[in-house]
mmCIF file of C-alpha atoms and ligand atoms in Angstrom:
data_model
loop_
_atom_site.group_PDB
_atom_site.id
_atom_site.type_symbol
_atom_site.label_atom_id
_atom_site.label_comp_id
_atom_site.label_asym_id
_atom_site.label_seq_id
_atom_site.Cartn_x
_atom_site.Cartn_y
_atom_site.Cartn_z
ATOM 1 C CA MET X 19 107.442 46.943 52.602
ATOM 2 C CA ILE X 20 107.136 46.227 48.660
ATOM 3 C CA LEU X 21 109.344 45.230 46.563
ATOM 4 C CA HIS X 22 109.568 46.365 42.413
ATOM 5 C CA LEU X 23 111.539 44.036 40.948
ATOM 6 C CA LYS X 24 114.155 44.341 38.040
ATOM 7 C CA ARG X 25 112.449 43.525 33.974
ATOM 8 C CA ASN X 26 115.368 41.811 33.053
ATOM 9 C CA ALA X 27 116.232 40.526 37.064
ATOM 10 C CA SER X 28 117.466 36.884 35.976
ATOM 11 C CA PRO X 29 115.049 33.621 37.731
ATOM 12 C CA LYS X 30 118.386 32.792 39.718
ATOM 13 C CA GLU X 31 118.061 35.872 41.427
ATOM 14 C CA ARG X 32 114.979 36.316 41.703
ATOM 15 C CA LYS X 33 115.747 32.840 43.509
ATOM 16 C CA ASP X 34 117.697 34.078 45.915
ATOM 17 C CA LEU X 35 115.685 36.450 46.912
ATOM 18 C CA LEU X 36 113.091 34.703 47.565
ATOM 19 C CA ARG X 37 115.130 32.195 49.541
ATOM 20 C CA ARG X 38 116.653 34.675 51.789
ATOM 21 C CA LEU X 39 112.678 36.408 52.585
ATOM 22 C CA ALA X 40 111.647 32.590 53.242
ATOM 23 C CA LEU X 41 114.949 32.760 55.524
ATOM 24 C CA GLN X 42 113.952 35.561 57.587
ATOM 25 C CA GLY X 43 110.103 33.873 57.804
ATOM 26 C CA VAL X 44 108.887 36.964 55.289
ATOM 27 C CA GLN X 45 105.207 35.872 54.198
ATOM 28 C CA VAL X 46 105.230 37.017 49.948
ATOM 29 C CA HIS X 47 102.196 38.009 48.234
ATOM 30 C CA TYR X 48 102.936 39.130 44.377
ATOM 31 C CA SER X 49 100.367 41.695 43.328
ATOM 32 C CA PRO X 50 97.847 40.444 40.821
ATOM 33 C CA GLY X 51 98.055 41.786 37.480
ATOM 34 C CA SER X 52 102.231 42.610 38.236
ATOM 35 C CA GLY X 53 104.051 39.515 36.277
ATOM 36 C CA GLU X 54 105.065 38.438 39.218
ATOM 37 C CA ARG X 55 107.185 41.844 39.474
ATOM 38 C CA ILE X 56 106.124 43.788 42.230
ATOM 39 C CA LEU X 57 106.444 41.742 45.733
ATOM 40 C CA ALA X 58 105.247 42.744 49.715
ATOM 41 C CA ALA X 59 107.483 40.894 51.758
ATOM 42 C CA ILE X 60 105.606 41.640 55.379
ATOM 43 C CA GLY X 61 107.378 40.410 58.102
ATOM 44 C CA ASP X 62 109.115 41.420 61.057
ATOM 45 C CA ARG X 63 110.591 44.989 60.513
ATOM 46 C CA LYS X 64 113.775 43.183 62.341
ATOM 47 C CA ALA X 65 114.076 40.775 59.431
ATOM 48 C CA LEU X 66 113.961 43.196 56.653
ATOM 49 C CA ASP X 67 116.704 45.062 56.386
ATOM 50 C CA ALA X 68 115.581 47.731 53.294
ATOM 51 C CA GLU X 69 118.593 48.641 52.935
ATOM 52 C CA ALA X 70 120.067 45.355 51.882
ATOM 53 C CA LEU X 71 116.853 44.331 49.922
ATOM 54 C CA ASP X 72 117.815 48.086 48.124
ATOM 55 C CA LYS X 73 121.074 46.377 46.712
ATOM 56 C CA HIS X 74 119.874 43.147 45.897
ATOM 57 C CA PRO X 75 120.514 42.086 42.138
ATOM 58 C CA ALA X 76 117.181 41.636 41.982
ATOM 59 C CA VAL X 77 115.425 44.179 43.753
ATOM 60 C CA ALA X 78 114.697 48.420 41.446
ATOM 61 C CA ARG X 79 113.324 49.543 44.011
ATOM 62 C CA VAL X 80 111.923 49.331 47.835
ATOM 63 C CA VAL X 81 108.914 51.399 49.315
ATOM 64 C CA PRO X 82 108.539 50.408 52.374
ATOM 65 C CA LEU X 83 105.275 51.531 53.826
ATOM 66 C CA ASP X 84 104.904 53.001 57.463
ATOM 67 C CA THR X 85 100.521 51.891 57.322
ATOM 68 C CA SER X 86 99.522 48.952 59.133
ATOM 69 C CA PHE X 87 98.004 47.655 55.940
ATOM 70 C CA LYS X 88 99.635 46.186 52.967
ATOM 71 C CA LEU X 89 97.992 43.969 50.636
ATOM 72 C CA ALA X 90 95.232 46.761 50.953
ATOM 73 C CA ASN X 91 98.014 49.469 50.724
ATOM 74 C CA ARG X 92 97.943 51.134 47.352
ATOM 75 C CA GLU X 93 101.418 50.879 47.214
ATOM 76 C CA PHE X 94 101.013 46.928 46.883
ATOM 77 C CA ARG X 95 98.531 46.962 43.320
ATOM 78 C CA PRO X 96 99.619 50.967 41.909
ATOM 79 C CA GLY X 97 95.890 52.403 41.581
ATOM 80 C CA ARG X 98 93.016 50.596 40.956
ATOM 81 C CA GLY X 99 92.701 47.454 41.777
ATOM 82 C CA GLU X 100 89.893 45.843 39.934
ATOM 83 C CA VAL X 101 87.645 42.595 41.183
ATOM 84 C CA ARG X 102 86.328 40.723 39.127
ATOM 85 C CA VAL X 103 83.313 38.906 40.237
ATOM 86 C CA GLY X 104 82.095 36.155 37.103
ATOM 87 C CA ASP X 105 81.572 38.735 34.120
ATOM 88 C CA LEU X 106 81.773 41.646 36.241
ATOM 89 C CA ARG X 107 84.364 44.151 37.389
ATOM 90 C CA PHE X 108 83.952 46.229 40.823
ATOM 91 C CA GLY X 109 86.957 48.946 40.763
ATOM 92 C CA GLY X 110 86.763 50.184 37.139
ATOM 93 C CA LYS X 111 84.619 52.728 34.960
ATOM 94 C CA ARG X 112 81.207 50.876 35.177
ATOM 95 C CA ILE X 113 79.156 51.326 38.851
ATOM 96 C CA HIS X 114 78.159 48.056 40.232
ATOM 97 C CA VAL X 115 74.815 48.142 41.568
ATOM 98 C CA MET X 116 73.067 45.352 44.688
ATOM 99 C CA ALA X 117 69.491 45.124 45.226
ATOM 100 C CA GLY X 118 67.123 43.049 47.037
ATOM 101 C CA PRO X 119 64.841 42.614 49.745
ATOM 102 C CA CYS X 120 66.960 42.418 53.693
ATOM 103 C CA SER X 121 66.203 38.627 53.462
ATOM 104 C CA VAL X 122 64.933 35.957 51.183
ATOM 105 C CA GLU X 123 61.665 35.233 53.226
ATOM 106 C CA ASN X 124 60.115 32.673 50.678
ATOM 107 C CA ARG X 125 60.586 32.031 46.305
ATOM 108 C CA ALA X 126 57.888 33.396 44.894
ATOM 109 C CA ASP X 127 58.430 37.042 46.554
ATOM 110 C CA PHE X 128 62.490 36.430 45.641
ATOM 111 C CA LEU X 129 61.724 35.581 42.288
ATOM 112 C CA ALA X 130 59.136 38.188 41.071
ATOM 113 C CA ILE X 131 61.404 41.180 42.687
ATOM 114 C CA ALA X 132 64.542 39.587 41.243
ATOM 115 C CA ARG X 133 63.250 40.185 37.912
ATOM 116 C CA GLU X 134 61.818 43.650 38.269
ATOM 117 C CA LEU X 135 65.381 44.289 40.014
ATOM 118 C CA ARG X 136 67.001 43.053 36.900
ATOM 119 C CA HIS X 137 64.819 45.397 34.263
ATOM 120 C CA SER X 138 65.904 48.492 36.400
ATOM 121 C CA GLY X 139 68.896 47.441 36.135
ATOM 122 C CA ALA X 140 70.621 46.302 38.941
ATOM 123 C CA THR X 141 74.005 43.646 38.019
ATOM 124 C CA ILE X 142 73.371 41.824 41.690
ATOM 125 C CA LEU X 143 70.846 40.117 43.735
ATOM 126 C CA ARG X 144 70.919 40.095 46.902
ATOM 127 C CA GLY X 145 69.128 38.809 49.621
ATOM 128 C CA GLY X 146 70.367 37.086 53.394
ATOM 129 C CA ALA X 147 69.800 33.740 54.182
ATOM 130 C CA PHE X 148 71.633 33.504 57.222
ATOM 131 C CA LYS X 149 70.040 37.192 59.036
ATOM 132 C CA PRO X 150 71.891 38.869 62.386
ATOM 133 C CA ARG X 151 69.793 40.374 63.907
ATOM 134 C CA THR X 152 70.026 41.874 66.987
ATOM 135 C CA SER X 153 66.726 39.859 68.868
ATOM 136 C CA PRO X 154 66.950 35.563 69.011
ATOM 137 C CA TYR X 155 63.341 35.781 68.578
ATOM 138 C CA SER X 156 63.629 37.554 65.002
ATOM 139 C CA PHE X 157 63.753 36.234 61.598
ATOM 140 C CA GLN X 158 66.635 34.299 61.304
ATOM 141 C CA GLY X 159 66.819 33.893 57.578
ATOM 142 C CA LEU X 160 65.869 30.899 55.548
ATOM 143 C CA GLY X 161 69.111 29.046 55.946
ATOM 144 C CA GLU X 162 69.917 26.983 52.693
ATOM 145 C CA GLU X 163 66.599 26.766 50.728
ATOM 146 C CA GLY X 164 67.438 31.146 50.712
ATOM 147 C CA LEU X 165 70.734 30.232 49.506
ATOM 148 C CA ARG X 166 69.246 27.047 47.043
ATOM 149 C CA ILE X 167 66.459 30.397 46.192
ATOM 150 C CA LEU X 168 69.192 33.182 45.339
ATOM 151 C CA ALA X 169 70.511 29.631 42.912
ATOM 152 C CA GLU X 170 67.215 29.921 41.086
ATOM 153 C CA ALA X 171 67.240 33.244 40.641
ATOM 154 C CA ARG X 172 70.700 34.115 39.238
ATOM 155 C CA GLU X 173 69.715 31.021 37.250
ATOM 156 C CA GLU X 174 66.165 32.484 35.485
ATOM 157 C CA THR X 175 67.161 36.253 35.510
ATOM 158 C CA GLY X 176 71.205 35.749 34.899
ATOM 159 C CA LEU X 177 72.131 38.333 37.863
ATOM 160 C CA LEU X 178 75.096 37.441 40.102
ATOM 161 C CA VAL X 179 73.926 36.821 43.641
ATOM 162 C CA VAL X 180 75.493 38.189 47.188
ATOM 163 C CA THR X 181 74.957 37.016 50.508
ATOM 164 C CA GLU X 182 75.618 36.691 54.226
ATOM 165 C CA VAL X 183 78.045 34.504 55.891
ATOM 166 C CA MET X 184 78.092 34.495 59.920
ATOM 167 C CA ASP X 185 79.810 31.419 60.696
ATOM 168 C CA THR X 186 82.943 29.781 59.655
ATOM 169 C CA ARG X 187 80.507 26.482 59.723
ATOM 170 C CA ASP X 188 78.235 27.993 57.221
ATOM 171 C CA VAL X 189 81.180 29.233 53.987
ATOM 172 C CA GLU X 190 81.957 26.122 52.429
ATOM 173 C CA LEU X 191 78.214 25.846 52.435
ATOM 174 C CA VAL X 192 77.227 29.526 51.411
ATOM 175 C CA CYS X 193 80.754 29.546 49.171
ATOM 176 C CA ARG X 194 78.910 26.825 46.900
ATOM 177 C CA TYR X 195 75.896 29.413 46.403
ATOM 178 C CA ALA X 196 76.990 32.776 46.537
ATOM 179 C CA ASP X 197 78.692 35.059 44.438
ATOM 180 C CA ILE X 198 80.163 37.171 46.393
ATOM 181 C CA VAL X 199 80.024 36.621 50.323
ATOM 182 C CA GLN X 200 78.975 39.333 52.622
ATOM 183 C CA ILE X 201 81.006 39.603 55.670
ATOM 184 C CA GLY X 202 78.792 41.864 57.610
ATOM 185 C CA ALA X 203 78.989 44.831 59.739
ATOM 186 C CA ARG X 204 78.731 42.847 63.401
ATOM 187 C CA ASN X 205 81.496 40.578 62.163
ATOM 188 C CA VAL X 206 83.604 42.840 60.478
ATOM 189 C CA GLN X 207 86.964 42.314 63.411
ATOM 190 C CA ASN X 208 85.554 38.123 63.892
ATOM 191 C CA PHE X 209 88.746 37.000 62.803
ATOM 192 C CA ALA X 210 87.634 33.154 62.415
ATOM 193 C CA LEU X 211 85.413 33.965 59.673
ATOM 194 C CA LEU X 212 87.944 36.136 58.372
ATOM 195 C CA LYS X 213 90.277 34.402 57.872
ATOM 196 C CA GLU X 214 88.354 31.576 56.933
ATOM 197 C CA VAL X 215 86.629 33.503 54.154
ATOM 198 C CA GLY X 216 90.173 34.431 53.530
ATOM 199 C CA ARG X 217 90.693 30.653 52.265
ATOM 200 C CA ALA X 218 87.913 30.490 50.237
ATOM 201 C CA ARG X 219 88.143 31.977 46.000
ATOM 202 C CA LYS X 220 85.067 33.657 46.321
ATOM 203 C CA PRO X 221 84.733 37.120 46.328
ATOM 204 C CA VAL X 222 84.132 39.141 49.486
ATOM 205 C CA LEU X 223 82.409 42.324 50.252
ATOM 206 C CA LEU X 224 82.691 43.707 53.179
ATOM 207 C CA LYS X 225 81.266 45.394 55.567
ATOM 208 C CA ARG X 226 82.340 48.409 57.573
ATOM 209 C CA GLY X 227 81.847 47.837 60.756
ATOM 210 C CA MET X 228 79.598 49.973 62.539
ATOM 211 C CA MET X 229 82.392 50.876 64.726
ATOM 212 C CA THR X 230 85.477 50.112 62.907
ATOM 213 C CA THR X 231 87.811 53.560 61.654
ATOM 214 C CA VAL X 232 88.820 53.381 58.184
ATOM 215 C CA ASN X 233 92.560 51.901 59.102
ATOM 216 C CA GLU X 234 90.478 49.489 61.428
ATOM 217 C CA TYR X 235 88.486 48.361 58.276
ATOM 218 C CA LEU X 236 91.101 48.235 55.786
ATOM 219 C CA MET X 237 93.158 45.803 59.143
ATOM 220 C CA SER X 238 90.381 43.773 58.142
ATOM 221 C CA ALA X 239 90.624 43.304 54.475
ATOM 222 C CA GLU X 240 93.882 42.721 55.298
ATOM 223 C CA TYR X 241 93.111 39.088 57.425
ATOM 224 C CA ILE X 242 91.124 38.205 54.422
ATOM 225 C CA MET X 243 93.805 39.085 51.699
ATOM 226 C CA SER X 244 96.677 37.512 53.593
ATOM 227 C CA GLY X 245 94.819 34.610 53.331
ATOM 228 C CA GLY X 246 95.677 34.823 49.586
ATOM 229 C CA ASN X 247 92.196 36.044 48.922
ATOM 230 C CA TYR X 248 92.744 38.954 47.530
ATOM 231 C CA ALA X 249 88.940 39.676 46.012
ATOM 232 C CA VAL X 250 87.710 42.034 48.612
ATOM 233 C CA LEU X 251 85.469 44.288 47.847
ATOM 234 C CA LEU X 252 84.426 47.283 51.115
ATOM 235 C CA CYS X 253 80.794 48.732 51.711
ATOM 236 C CA GLU X 254 79.913 52.269 53.731
ATOM 237 C CA ARG X 255 76.944 51.682 55.680
ATOM 238 C CA GLY X 256 77.148 53.903 58.114
ATOM 239 C CA VAL X 257 78.760 54.193 61.699
ATOM 240 C CA ARG X 258 77.464 55.015 64.695
ATOM 241 C CA SER X 259 76.727 58.171 65.622
ATOM 242 C CA PHE X 260 75.228 60.498 68.850
ATOM 243 C CA ASP X 261 71.481 61.183 66.381
ATOM 244 C CA PRO X 262 69.108 58.462 66.101
ATOM 245 C CA ALA X 263 67.185 60.465 64.083
ATOM 246 C CA THR X 264 69.643 58.355 61.908
ATOM 247 C CA ARG X 265 69.835 54.615 62.187
ATOM 248 C CA ASN X 266 73.559 55.088 61.290
ATOM 249 C CA MET X 267 75.441 58.645 59.683
ATOM 250 C CA MET X 268 77.018 57.287 56.409
ATOM 251 C CA ASP X 269 80.592 58.232 56.737
ATOM 252 C CA LEU X 270 80.928 59.515 52.678
ATOM 253 C CA ALA X 271 84.181 60.569 53.456
ATOM 254 C CA ALA X 272 85.440 57.126 53.793
ATOM 255 C CA VAL X 273 84.741 56.884 49.566
ATOM 256 C CA PRO X 274 87.515 59.174 48.581
ATOM 257 C CA LEU X 275 90.216 57.850 51.739
ATOM 258 C CA VAL X 276 89.482 54.713 51.025
ATOM 259 C CA HIS X 277 90.621 55.556 47.171
ATOM 260 C CA HIS X 278 93.831 57.529 48.597
ATOM 261 C CA TRP X 279 94.789 54.315 50.869
ATOM 262 C CA SER X 280 93.372 51.641 49.085
ATOM 263 C CA HIS X 281 93.407 50.408 46.046
ATOM 264 C CA LEU X 282 91.059 47.835 46.792
ATOM 265 C CA PRO X 283 87.029 49.138 45.319
ATOM 266 C CA ILE X 284 84.816 50.629 47.800
ATOM 267 C CA ILE X 285 80.680 50.704 46.957
ATOM 268 C CA VAL X 286 78.140 52.754 49.347
ATOM 269 C CA ASP X 287 74.770 50.909 51.485
ATOM 270 C CA PRO X 288 72.699 53.502 51.826
ATOM 271 C CA SER X 289 70.097 51.772 52.850
ATOM 272 C CA HIS X 290 71.612 50.586 56.140
ATOM 273 C CA GLY X 291 73.368 53.962 56.161
ATOM 274 C CA THR X 292 70.111 55.715 57.204
ATOM 275 C CA GLY X 293 67.513 53.279 57.982
ATOM 276 C CA ASN X 294 64.605 55.131 56.318
ATOM 277 C CA TRP X 295 64.097 54.426 52.719
ATOM 278 C CA ARG X 296 63.312 58.430 51.836
ATOM 279 C CA TRP X 297 67.186 59.039 52.848
ATOM 280 C CA VAL X 298 68.590 56.572 50.764
ATOM 281 C CA PRO X 299 67.795 58.276 47.206
ATOM 282 C CA PRO X 300 69.576 61.172 48.057
ATOM 283 C CA LEU X 301 72.363 59.209 49.541
ATOM 284 C CA ALA X 302 72.756 56.388 47.149
ATOM 285 C CA LYS X 303 73.263 59.534 44.476
ATOM 286 C CA ALA X 304 75.470 61.306 46.744
ATOM 287 C CA GLY X 305 77.395 58.363 47.029
ATOM 288 C CA ILE X 306 78.253 57.978 43.567
ATOM 289 C CA ALA X 307 79.718 61.443 43.491
ATOM 290 C CA ALA X 308 81.925 60.184 46.389
ATOM 291 C CA GLY X 309 83.168 57.544 43.932
ATOM 292 C CA ALA X 310 82.023 55.003 45.062
ATOM 293 C CA ASP X 311 82.632 51.508 42.687
ATOM 294 C CA GLY X 312 78.881 50.303 43.572
ATOM 295 C CA LEU X 313 75.990 50.837 45.855
ATOM 296 C CA MET X 314 73.523 48.155 47.504
ATOM 297 C CA ILE X 315 70.121 49.153 48.012
ATOM 298 C CA GLU X 316 67.008 47.372 49.814
ATOM 299 C CA VAL X 317 64.079 46.859 48.010
ATOM 300 C CA HIS X 318 61.113 45.618 48.311
ATOM 301 C CA ALA X 319 58.020 45.291 47.055
ATOM 302 C CA ASN X 320 55.461 45.058 50.155
ATOM 303 C CA PRO X 321 57.844 47.422 53.100
ATOM 304 C CA ASP X 322 54.440 46.390 55.408
ATOM 305 C CA GLN X 323 55.195 42.972 55.481
ATOM 306 C CA ALA X 324 58.854 42.649 55.167
ATOM 307 C CA TYR X 325 60.385 40.552 57.430
ATOM 308 C CA SER X 326 63.323 43.102 58.499
ATOM 309 C CA ASP X 327 64.784 46.748 57.467
ATOM 310 C CA GLY X 328 61.107 47.069 55.393
ATOM 311 C CA GLU X 329 61.332 50.524 57.185
ATOM 312 C CA GLN X 330 64.016 51.478 54.660
ATOM 313 C CA SER X 331 63.648 49.304 51.147
ATOM 314 C CA LEU X 332 62.809 51.049 48.654
ATOM 315 C CA LEU X 333 59.251 50.098 46.599
ATOM 316 C CA PRO X 334 60.645 48.657 42.955
ATOM 317 C CA GLU X 335 58.878 51.833 41.051
ATOM 318 C CA ARG X 336 60.651 53.877 43.488
ATOM 319 C CA PHE X 337 63.996 52.312 43.163
ATOM 320 C CA ARG X 338 63.170 52.146 39.419
ATOM 321 C CA ALA X 339 63.518 55.799 38.918
ATOM 322 C CA LEU X 340 66.256 56.225 41.329
ATOM 323 C CA MET X 341 67.672 53.886 38.789
ATOM 324 C CA ARG X 342 66.232 56.366 36.261
ATOM 325 C CA ASP X 343 67.994 59.450 38.190
ATOM 326 C CA LEU X 344 72.099 58.134 38.748
ATOM 327 C CA LYS X 345 72.649 56.982 35.208
ATOM 328 C CA LYS X 346 72.476 60.260 34.434
ATOM 329 C CA ILE X 347 75.206 61.144 37.704
ATOM 330 C CA ALA X 348 77.592 58.395 36.008
ATOM 331 C CA SER X 349 77.461 59.885 32.846
ATOM 332 C CA VAL X 350 78.469 63.591 33.945
ATOM 333 C CA LEU X 351 81.040 62.150 36.313
ATOM 334 C CA GLY X 352 82.441 59.401 32.928
ATOM 335 C CA ARG X 353 81.333 56.529 34.680
ATOM 336 C CA THR X 354 78.248 53.404 33.563
ATOM 337 C CA ILE X 355 76.342 51.718 35.189
HETATM 338 C C1 PEP K 430 72.294 43.307 55.452
HETATM 339 O O1 PEP K 430 73.674 43.599 54.468
HETATM 340 O O2 PEP K 430 71.287 43.372 55.167
HETATM 341 C C2 PEP K 430 73.037 43.660 56.781
HETATM 342 C C3 PEP K 430 72.359 43.334 57.961
HETATM 343 O O3 PEP K 430 73.597 44.434 56.638
HETATM 344 P P1 PEP K 430 75.007 44.987 57.956
HETATM 345 O O4 PEP K 430 76.055 44.414 58.073
HETATM 346 O O5 PEP K 430 75.541 46.000 57.002
HETATM 347 O O6 PEP K 430 74.367 45.778 58.847
HETATM 348 MN MN1 MN K 431 69.229 44.501 56.143
#
């Protein structure tokens, strides 16, 4: 449940409340930005006696939660919670576009595309160094060498970088290089990995799984947040459907639904969502229209030669044209890119 504390609660009353909660084995999380006035008390329902807590002198209001996700619930952070990544903020007026190739393939090409993407108005560079491939014989990523290239591109362009981590043993390594660590669709319910990034102090981009419901998805975010890492960005990237004509089925309704249930920002990835570069611009525009807080778009200078996901990668000039359209759409909606 969520407890709103009285503005004038004395330190003694607060201490007493926390002591009571601790005695009952209840976990306490303060809502960021609430000045320690809104807290989530998470524990056994029997231990949480709403009526008794409501009468406690430090408590102004008790909000029982009937959802399984608590920290991801909008009640925990009333309104839209902002997630900061360096100087950037997700969840506000500004829409951020993350762009780059599926994989970091080599230094020269990555630096070249990074420069190009900065000119087009992307604020975050993407590129996988650890790739979750269906076949063990496909390109698996450059590993730490790829991370070094990402860091060099950040140094040169000033853009921040997002890259995937797939293994608990690599979380520390990836956090050392990345500004945002990505948990891919295939690992959305890898609970050991979620717990590990929950202990990290780095923003996490958590992609929706290809068969997770929105509720299960928010529970995965809850795993990260319950470890104390509240900087979670969600990403709708399509779910499996009956129709192989597109790689996935983009669930754009998830965007307003997540905004209704949760304070967490959500971005849209039309590249993995559709699997075909032709459908990327229309679905990117639709994502913005649906209220997304950002986009993730794969761009490659030579898609036919890409090591992964070439068929869904936009050419840089197409990305540039798309950015021009997105700016217009954002402005109609009172937002900026
Ligand atoms: C990716 O971003 O390249 C990727 C593998 O995405 P997803 O996990 O959504 O398939
Ligand atoms: Mn990809």
